[in-house]
mmCIF file of C-alpha atoms in Angstrom:
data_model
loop_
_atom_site.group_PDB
_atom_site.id
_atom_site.type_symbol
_atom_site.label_atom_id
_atom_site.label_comp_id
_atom_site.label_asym_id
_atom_site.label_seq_id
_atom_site.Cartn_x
_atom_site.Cartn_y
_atom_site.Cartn_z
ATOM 1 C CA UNK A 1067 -41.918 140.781 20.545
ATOM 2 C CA UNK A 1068 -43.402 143.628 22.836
ATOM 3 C CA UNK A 1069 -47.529 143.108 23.573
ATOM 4 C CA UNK A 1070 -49.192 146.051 24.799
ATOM 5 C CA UNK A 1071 -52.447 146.412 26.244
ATOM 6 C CA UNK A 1072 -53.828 149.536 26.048
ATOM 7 C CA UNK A 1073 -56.881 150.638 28.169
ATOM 8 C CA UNK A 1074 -59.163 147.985 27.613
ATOM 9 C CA UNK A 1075 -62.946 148.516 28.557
ATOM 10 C CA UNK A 1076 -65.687 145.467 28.502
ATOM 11 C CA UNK A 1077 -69.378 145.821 30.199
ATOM 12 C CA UNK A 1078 -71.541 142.598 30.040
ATOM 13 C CA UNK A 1079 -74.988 143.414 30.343
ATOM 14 C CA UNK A 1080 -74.666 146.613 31.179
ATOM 15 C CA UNK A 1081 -72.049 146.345 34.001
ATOM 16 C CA UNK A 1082 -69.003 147.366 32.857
ATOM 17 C CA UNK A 1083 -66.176 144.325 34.056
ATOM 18 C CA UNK A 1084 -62.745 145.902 32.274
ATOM 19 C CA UNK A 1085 -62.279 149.835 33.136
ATOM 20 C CA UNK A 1086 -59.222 150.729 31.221
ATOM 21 C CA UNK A 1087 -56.880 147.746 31.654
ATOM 22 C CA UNK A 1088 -53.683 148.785 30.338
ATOM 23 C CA UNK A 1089 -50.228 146.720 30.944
ATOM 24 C CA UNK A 1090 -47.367 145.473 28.593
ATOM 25 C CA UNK A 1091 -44.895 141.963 27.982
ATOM 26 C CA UNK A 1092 -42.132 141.222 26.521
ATOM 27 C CA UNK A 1093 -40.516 138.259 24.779
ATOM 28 C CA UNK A 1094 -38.590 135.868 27.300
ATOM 29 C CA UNK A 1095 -40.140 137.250 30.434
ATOM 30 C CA UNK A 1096 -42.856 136.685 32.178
ATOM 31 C CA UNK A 1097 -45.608 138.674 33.417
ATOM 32 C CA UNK A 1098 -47.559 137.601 36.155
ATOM 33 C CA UNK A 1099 -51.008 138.599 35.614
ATOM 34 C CA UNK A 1100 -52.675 138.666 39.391
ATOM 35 C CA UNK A 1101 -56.228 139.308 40.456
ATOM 36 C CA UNK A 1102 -59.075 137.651 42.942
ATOM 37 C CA UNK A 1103 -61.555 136.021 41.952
ATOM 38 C CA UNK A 1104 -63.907 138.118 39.703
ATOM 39 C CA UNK A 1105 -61.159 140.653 39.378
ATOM 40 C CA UNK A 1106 -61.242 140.151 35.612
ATOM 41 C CA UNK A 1107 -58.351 138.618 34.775
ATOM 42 C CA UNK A 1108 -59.975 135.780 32.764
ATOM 43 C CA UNK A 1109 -62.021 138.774 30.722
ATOM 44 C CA UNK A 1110 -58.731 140.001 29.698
ATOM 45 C CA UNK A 1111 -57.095 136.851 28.887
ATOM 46 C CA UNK A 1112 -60.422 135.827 26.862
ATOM 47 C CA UNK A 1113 -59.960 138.989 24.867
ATOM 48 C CA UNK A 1114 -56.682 138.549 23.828
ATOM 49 C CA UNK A 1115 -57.403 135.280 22.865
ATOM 50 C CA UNK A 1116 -59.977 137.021 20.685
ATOM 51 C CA UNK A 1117 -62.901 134.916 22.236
ATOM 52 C CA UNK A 1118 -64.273 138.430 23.678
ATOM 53 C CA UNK A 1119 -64.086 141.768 21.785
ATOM 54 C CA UNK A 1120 -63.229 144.732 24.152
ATOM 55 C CA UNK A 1121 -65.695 147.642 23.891
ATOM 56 C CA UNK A 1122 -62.227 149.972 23.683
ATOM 57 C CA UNK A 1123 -58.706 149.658 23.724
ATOM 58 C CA UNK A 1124 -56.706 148.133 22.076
ATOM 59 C CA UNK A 1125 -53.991 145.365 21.755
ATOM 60 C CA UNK A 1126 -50.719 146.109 19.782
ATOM 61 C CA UNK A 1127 -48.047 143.633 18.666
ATOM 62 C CA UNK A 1128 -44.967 145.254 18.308
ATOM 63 C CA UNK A 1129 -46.819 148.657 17.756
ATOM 64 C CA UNK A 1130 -49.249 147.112 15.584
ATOM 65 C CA UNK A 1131 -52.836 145.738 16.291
ATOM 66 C CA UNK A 1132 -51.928 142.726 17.099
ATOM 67 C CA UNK A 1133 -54.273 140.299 15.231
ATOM 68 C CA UNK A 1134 -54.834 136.650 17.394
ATOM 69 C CA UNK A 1135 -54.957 134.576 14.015
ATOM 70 C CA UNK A 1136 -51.096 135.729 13.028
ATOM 71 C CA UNK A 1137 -49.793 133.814 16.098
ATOM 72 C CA UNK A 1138 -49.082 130.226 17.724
ATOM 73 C CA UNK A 1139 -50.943 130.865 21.161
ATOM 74 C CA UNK A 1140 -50.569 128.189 23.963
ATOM 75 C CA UNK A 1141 -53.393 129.003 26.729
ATOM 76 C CA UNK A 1142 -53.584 126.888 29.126
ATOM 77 C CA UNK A 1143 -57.726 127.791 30.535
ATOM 78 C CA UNK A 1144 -58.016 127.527 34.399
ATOM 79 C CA UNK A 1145 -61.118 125.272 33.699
ATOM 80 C CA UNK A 1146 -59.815 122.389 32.075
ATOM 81 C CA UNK A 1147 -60.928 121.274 28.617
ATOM 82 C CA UNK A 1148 -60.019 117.893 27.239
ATOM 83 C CA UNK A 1149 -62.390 114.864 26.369
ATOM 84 C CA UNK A 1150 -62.474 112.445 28.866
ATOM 85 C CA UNK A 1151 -63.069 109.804 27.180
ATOM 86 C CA UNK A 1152 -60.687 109.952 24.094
ATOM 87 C CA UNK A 1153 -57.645 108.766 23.983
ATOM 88 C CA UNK A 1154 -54.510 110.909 24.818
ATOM 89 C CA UNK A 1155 -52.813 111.296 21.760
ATOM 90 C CA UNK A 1156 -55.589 111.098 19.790
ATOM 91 C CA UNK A 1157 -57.007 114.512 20.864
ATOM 92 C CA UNK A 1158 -53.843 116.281 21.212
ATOM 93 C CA UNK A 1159 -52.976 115.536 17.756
ATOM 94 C CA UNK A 1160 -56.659 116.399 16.915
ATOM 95 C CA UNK A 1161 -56.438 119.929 18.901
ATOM 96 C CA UNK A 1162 -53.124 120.594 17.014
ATOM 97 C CA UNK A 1163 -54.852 120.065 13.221
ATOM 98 C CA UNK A 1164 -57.924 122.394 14.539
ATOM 99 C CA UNK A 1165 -54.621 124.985 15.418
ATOM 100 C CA UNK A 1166 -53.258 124.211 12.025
ATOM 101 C CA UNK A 1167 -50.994 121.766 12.539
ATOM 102 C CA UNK A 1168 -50.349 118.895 10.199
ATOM 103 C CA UNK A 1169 -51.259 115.498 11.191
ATOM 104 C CA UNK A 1170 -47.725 114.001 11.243
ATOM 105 C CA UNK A 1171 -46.076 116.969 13.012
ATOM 106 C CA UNK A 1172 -48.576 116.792 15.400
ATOM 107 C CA UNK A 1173 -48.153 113.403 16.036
ATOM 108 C CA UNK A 1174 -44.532 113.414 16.563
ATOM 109 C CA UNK A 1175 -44.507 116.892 18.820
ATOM 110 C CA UNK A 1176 -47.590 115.362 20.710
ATOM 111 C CA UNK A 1177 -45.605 112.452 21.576
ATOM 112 C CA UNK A 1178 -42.249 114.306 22.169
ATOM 113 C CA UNK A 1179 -44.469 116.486 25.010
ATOM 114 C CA UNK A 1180 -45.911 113.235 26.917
ATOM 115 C CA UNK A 1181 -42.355 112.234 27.065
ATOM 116 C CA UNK A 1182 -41.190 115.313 28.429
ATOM 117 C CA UNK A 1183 -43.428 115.684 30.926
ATOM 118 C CA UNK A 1184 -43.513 112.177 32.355
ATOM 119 C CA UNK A 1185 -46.795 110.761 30.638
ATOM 120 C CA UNK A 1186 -45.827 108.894 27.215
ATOM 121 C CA UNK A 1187 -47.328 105.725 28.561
ATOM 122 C CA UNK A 1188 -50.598 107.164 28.641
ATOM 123 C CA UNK A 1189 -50.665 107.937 25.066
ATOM 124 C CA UNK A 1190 -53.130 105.338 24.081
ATOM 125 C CA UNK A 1191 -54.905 105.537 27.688
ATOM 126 C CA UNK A 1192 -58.506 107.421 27.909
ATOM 127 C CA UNK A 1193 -57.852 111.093 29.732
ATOM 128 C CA UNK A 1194 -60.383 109.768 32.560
ATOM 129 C CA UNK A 1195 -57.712 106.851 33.473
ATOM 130 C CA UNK A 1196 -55.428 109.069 34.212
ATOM 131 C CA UNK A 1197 -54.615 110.731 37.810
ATOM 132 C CA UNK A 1198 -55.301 114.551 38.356
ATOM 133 C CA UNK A 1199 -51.824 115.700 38.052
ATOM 134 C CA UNK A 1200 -50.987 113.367 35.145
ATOM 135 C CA UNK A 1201 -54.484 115.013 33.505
ATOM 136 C CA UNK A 1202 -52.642 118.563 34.002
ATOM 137 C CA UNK A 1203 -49.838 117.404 32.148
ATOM 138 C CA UNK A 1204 -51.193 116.137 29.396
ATOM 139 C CA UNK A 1205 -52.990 119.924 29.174
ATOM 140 C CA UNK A 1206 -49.903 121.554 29.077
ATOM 141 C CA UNK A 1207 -48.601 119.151 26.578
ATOM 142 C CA UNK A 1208 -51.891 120.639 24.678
ATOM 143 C CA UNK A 1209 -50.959 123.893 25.328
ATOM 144 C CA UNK A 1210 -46.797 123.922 24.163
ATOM 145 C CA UNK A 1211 -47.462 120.795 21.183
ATOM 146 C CA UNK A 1212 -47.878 124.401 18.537
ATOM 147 C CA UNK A 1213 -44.510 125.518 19.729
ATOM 148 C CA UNK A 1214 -46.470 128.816 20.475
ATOM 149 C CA UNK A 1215 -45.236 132.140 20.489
ATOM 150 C CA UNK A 1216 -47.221 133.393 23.185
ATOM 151 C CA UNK A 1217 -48.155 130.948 26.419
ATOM 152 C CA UNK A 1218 -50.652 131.633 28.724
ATOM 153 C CA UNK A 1219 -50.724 129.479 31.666
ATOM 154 C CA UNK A 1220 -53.822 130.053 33.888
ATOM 155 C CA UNK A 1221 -53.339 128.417 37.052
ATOM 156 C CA UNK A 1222 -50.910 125.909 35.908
ATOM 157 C CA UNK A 1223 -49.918 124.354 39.094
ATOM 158 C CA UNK A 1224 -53.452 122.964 40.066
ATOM 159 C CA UNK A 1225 -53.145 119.724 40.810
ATOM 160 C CA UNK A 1226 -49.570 118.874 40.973
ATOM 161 C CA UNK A 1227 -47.343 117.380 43.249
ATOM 162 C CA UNK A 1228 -44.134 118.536 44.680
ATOM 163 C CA UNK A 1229 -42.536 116.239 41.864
ATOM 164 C CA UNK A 1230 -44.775 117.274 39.354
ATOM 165 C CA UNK A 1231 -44.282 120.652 39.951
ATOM 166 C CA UNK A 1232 -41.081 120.695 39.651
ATOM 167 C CA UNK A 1233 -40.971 119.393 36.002
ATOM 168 C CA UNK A 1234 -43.454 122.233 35.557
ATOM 169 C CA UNK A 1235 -41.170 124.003 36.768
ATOM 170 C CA UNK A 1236 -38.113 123.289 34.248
ATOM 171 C CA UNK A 1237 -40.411 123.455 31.168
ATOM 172 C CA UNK A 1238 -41.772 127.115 32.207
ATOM 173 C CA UNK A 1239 -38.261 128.193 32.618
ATOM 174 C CA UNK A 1240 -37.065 126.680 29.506
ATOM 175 C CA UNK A 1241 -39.902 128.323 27.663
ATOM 176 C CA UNK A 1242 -38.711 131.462 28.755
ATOM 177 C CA UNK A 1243 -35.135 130.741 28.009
ATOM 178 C CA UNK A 1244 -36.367 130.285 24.082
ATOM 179 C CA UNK A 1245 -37.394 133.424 24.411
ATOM 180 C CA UNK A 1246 -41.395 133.009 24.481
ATOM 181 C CA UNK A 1247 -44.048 135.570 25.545
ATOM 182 C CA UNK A 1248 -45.346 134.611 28.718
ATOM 183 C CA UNK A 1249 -48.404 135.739 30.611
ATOM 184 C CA UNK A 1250 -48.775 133.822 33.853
ATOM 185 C CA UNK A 1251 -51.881 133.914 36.218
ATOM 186 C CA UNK A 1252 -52.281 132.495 39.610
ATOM 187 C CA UNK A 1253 -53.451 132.188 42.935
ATOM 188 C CA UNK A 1254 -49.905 130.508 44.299
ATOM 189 C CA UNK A 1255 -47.578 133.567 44.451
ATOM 190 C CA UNK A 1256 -44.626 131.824 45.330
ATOM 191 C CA UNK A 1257 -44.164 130.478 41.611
ATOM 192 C CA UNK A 1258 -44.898 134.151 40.181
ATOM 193 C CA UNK A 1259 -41.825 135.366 42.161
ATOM 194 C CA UNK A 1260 -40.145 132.193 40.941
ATOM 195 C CA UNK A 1261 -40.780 132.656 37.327
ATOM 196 C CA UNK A 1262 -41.757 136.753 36.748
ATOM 197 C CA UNK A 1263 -40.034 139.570 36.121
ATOM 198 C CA UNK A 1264 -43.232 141.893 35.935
ATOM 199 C CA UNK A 1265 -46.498 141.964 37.352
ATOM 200 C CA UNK A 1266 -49.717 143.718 36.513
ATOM 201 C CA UNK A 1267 -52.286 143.378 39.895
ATOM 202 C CA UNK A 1268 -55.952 143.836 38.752
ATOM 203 C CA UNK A 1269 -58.519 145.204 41.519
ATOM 204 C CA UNK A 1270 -62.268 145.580 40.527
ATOM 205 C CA UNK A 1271 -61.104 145.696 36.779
ATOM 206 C CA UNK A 1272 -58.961 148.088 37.351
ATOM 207 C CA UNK A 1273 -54.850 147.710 37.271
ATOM 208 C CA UNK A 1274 -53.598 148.734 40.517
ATOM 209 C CA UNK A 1275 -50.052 147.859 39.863
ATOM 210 C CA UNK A 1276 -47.333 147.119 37.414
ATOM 211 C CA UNK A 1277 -44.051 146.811 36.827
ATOM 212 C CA UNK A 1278 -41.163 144.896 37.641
ATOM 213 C CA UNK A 1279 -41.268 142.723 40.586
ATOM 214 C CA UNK A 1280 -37.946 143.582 42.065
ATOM 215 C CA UNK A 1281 -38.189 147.384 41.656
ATOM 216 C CA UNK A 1282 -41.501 146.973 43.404
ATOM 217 C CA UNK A 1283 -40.408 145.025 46.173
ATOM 218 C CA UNK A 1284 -37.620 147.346 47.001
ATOM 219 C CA UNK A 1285 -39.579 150.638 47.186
ATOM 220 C CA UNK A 1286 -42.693 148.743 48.969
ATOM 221 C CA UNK A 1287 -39.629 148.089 51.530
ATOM 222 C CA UNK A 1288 -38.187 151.191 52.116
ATOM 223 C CA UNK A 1289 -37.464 152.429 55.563
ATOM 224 C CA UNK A 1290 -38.787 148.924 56.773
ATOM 225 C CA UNK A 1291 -37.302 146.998 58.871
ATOM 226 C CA UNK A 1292 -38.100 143.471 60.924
ATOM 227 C CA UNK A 1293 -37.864 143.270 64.326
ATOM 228 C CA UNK A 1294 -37.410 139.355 67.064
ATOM 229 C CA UNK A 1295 -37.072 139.191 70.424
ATOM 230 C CA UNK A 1296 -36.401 136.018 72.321
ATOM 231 C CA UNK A 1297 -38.110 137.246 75.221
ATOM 232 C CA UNK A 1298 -41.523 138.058 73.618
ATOM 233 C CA UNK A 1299 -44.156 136.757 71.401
ATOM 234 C CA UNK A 1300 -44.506 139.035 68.667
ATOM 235 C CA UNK A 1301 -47.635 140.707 70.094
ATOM 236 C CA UNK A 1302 -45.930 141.428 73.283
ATOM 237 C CA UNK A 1303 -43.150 143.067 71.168
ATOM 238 C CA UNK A 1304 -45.496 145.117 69.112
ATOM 239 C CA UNK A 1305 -47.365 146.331 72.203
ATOM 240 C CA UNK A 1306 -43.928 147.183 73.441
ATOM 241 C CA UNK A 1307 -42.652 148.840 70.465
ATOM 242 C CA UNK A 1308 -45.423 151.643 70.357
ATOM 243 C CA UNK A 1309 -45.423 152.062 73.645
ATOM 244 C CA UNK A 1310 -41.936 152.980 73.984
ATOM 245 C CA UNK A 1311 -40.317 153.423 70.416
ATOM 246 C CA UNK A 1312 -43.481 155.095 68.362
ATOM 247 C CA UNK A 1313 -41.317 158.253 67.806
ATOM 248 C CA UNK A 1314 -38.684 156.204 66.066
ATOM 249 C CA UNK A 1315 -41.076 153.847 64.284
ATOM 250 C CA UNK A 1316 -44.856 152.326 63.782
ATOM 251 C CA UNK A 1317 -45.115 148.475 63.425
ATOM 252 C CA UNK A 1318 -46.922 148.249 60.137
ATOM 253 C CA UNK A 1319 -47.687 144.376 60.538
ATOM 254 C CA UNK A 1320 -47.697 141.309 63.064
ATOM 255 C CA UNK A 1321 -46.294 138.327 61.500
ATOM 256 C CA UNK A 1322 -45.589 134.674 63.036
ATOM 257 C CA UNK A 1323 -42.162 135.351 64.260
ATOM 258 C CA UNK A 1324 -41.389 138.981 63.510
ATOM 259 C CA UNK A 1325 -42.479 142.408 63.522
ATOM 260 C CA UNK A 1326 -42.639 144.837 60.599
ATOM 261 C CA UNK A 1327 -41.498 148.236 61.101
ATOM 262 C CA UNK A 1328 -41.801 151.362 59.545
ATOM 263 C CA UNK A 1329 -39.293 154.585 60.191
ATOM 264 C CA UNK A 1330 -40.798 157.646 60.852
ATOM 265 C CA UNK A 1331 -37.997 160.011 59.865
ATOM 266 C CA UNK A 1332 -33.736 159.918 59.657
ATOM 267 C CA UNK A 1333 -31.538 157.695 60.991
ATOM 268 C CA UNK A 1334 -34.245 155.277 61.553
ATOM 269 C CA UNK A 1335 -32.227 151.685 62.127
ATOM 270 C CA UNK A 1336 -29.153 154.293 64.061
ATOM 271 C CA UNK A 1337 -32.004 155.600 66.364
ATOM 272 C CA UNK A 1338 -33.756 151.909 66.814
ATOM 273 C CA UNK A 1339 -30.702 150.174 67.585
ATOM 274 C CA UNK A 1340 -30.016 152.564 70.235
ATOM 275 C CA UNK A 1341 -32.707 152.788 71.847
ATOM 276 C CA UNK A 1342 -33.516 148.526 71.836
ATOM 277 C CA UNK A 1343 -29.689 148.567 73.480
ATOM 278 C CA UNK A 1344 -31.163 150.593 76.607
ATOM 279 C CA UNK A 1345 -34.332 148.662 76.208
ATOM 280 C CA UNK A 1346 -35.017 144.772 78.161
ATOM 281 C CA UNK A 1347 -35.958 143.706 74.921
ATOM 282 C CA UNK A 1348 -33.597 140.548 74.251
ATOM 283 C CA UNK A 1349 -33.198 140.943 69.780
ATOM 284 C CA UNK A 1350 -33.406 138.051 68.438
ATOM 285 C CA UNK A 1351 -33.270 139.774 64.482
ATOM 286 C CA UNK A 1352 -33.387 142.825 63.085
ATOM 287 C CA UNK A 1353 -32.691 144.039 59.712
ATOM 288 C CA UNK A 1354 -34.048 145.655 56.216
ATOM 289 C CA UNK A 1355 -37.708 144.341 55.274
ATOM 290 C CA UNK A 1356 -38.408 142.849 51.816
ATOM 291 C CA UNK A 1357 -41.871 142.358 51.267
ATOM 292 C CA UNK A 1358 -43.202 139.277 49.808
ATOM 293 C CA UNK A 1359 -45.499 138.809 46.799
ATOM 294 C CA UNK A 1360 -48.055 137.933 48.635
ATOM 295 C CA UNK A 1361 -47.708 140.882 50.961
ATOM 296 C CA UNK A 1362 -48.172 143.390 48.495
ATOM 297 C CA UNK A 1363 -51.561 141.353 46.647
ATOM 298 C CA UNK A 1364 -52.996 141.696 49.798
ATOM 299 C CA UNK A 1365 -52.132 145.321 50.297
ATOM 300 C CA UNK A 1366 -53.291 146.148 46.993
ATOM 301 C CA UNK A 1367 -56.482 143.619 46.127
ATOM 302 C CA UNK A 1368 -57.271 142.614 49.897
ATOM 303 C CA UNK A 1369 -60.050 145.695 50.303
ATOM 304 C CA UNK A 1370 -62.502 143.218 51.026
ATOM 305 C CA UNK A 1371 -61.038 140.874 53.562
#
């Protein structure tokens, strides 16, 4: 299945939050859906969940307007929402009837989750018992119990421990695998990279970039390169570097323990290497820059920091 957003527009009050969102997924990838704070990512996820209607745009399933009530959605809210004081099962298998689910079905996936993920001997144990990250599990197990179609996973991660995570982890991949619609959202970009093919960056409501990851990565680090020395601290080497190299390249960012470069015409690593062989500069590394995710956010959605 193939989900297309198509220039979504939502005001609140007058003030319009959405200006045209437009971005598309795909069954068995995921799309990492990135914003700050405020950026409206939760106003788009809302609307596709059809708890918001958009002003404009629409939302097409397969080229069709795709209709909320024809799925099995997982969402997974940033703000949690189970009872605190019911018992485990109890609700899940309650949340799964309000989704449509039979009671016996329910009962058996609910329980068949809780094992998965580590948690079965909490089934008859009040949600408030339980630890933070054994809480977040038994949300997911909310959110998968419908064997959804479509899985949205807001900040999943909050919460867990290295261990945790990693059974996370293994359940987001097999999702995938099974060939699920994915839209994943959060603040931790080192598990978008681990689980997304494409991203879609929203900036004041506004998509500032999409695509896929890797195709983005490698044009973001063309004719880029990183730069060491063992004799200086990368400030040293920067202050260096335009003083005697700025017709060869710019340094385009200070990091910990390197330098990033930019080249400023052809031949840019031929040119650098000789000149850093008549240079005092000791190289510790050099070679071709690939950006990080979290490189590019900031590029793209740090305008306020």
């Amino acid at each position: 299945m193939k989900l297309e957003v198509k220039e979504l527009r939502k005001s609140f009050g007058g003030k319009e939050i959405l200006h045209g969102i437009s971005f598309a997924v795909e069954s068995g990838k995921a799309l990492g859906l990135l914003g700050r704070n405020g950026a409206g990512k939760t106003t788009t996820i809302r609307i596709l969940m059809d708890v918001f209607r958009p002003d404009s745009g629409q939302i097409l399933a397969e080229g069709k307007p795709f209709a909320p009530k024809d799925y099995r959605i997982g969402y997974l809210p940033e703000e949690r929402g189970l009872y605190p004081q019911k018992k485990v099962l109890d609700q899940l298998v309650y949340l799964a009837n309000l989704r449509g689910m039979g009671t016996k079905e329910a009962r058996e996936s609910g329980k068949k989750w809780l094992e998965r993920l580590g948690v079965s001997e909490y089934a008859d144990k009040k949600l408030e018992t339980l630890s933070k990250g054994n809480q977040q599990k038994v949300q997911l197990a909310q959110t998968l119990i419908c064997n959804p179609d479509i899985i949205i996973l807001d900040e999943p991660f909050s919460g867990l421990d290295p261990v945790n995570s990693q059974i996370l982890k293994d359940v987001v991949r097999e999702q995938i695998a099974m060939d699920r619609l994915v839209i994943f959202s959060s603040h931790q970009m080192n598990y978008v990279e681990e689980f997304c093919e494409n991203i879609a960056i929203i900036n004041h409501g506004e998509i500032v970039l999409e695509g896929n990851l890797r195709t983005i990565k490698r044009d973001w680090g063309e004719n880029r390169l990183t730069l060491s020395a063992a004799n200086l601290r990368p400030e040293q080497l920067a202050e260096k570097v335009k003083a005697e190299f700025s017709d060869i390249v710019r340094v385009v960012r200070v990091k910990k323990d390197y330098l990033v470069l930019e080249g400023t015409g052809s031949d840019v690593k031929k040119r650098l290497f000789a000149a850093l062989a008549d240079s005092d500069i000791d190289v510790e590394q050099t070679g071709n820059y690939e950006p990080s995710l979290n490189d590019i956010f900031v590029a793209k959605a740090g305008d306020e920091a």
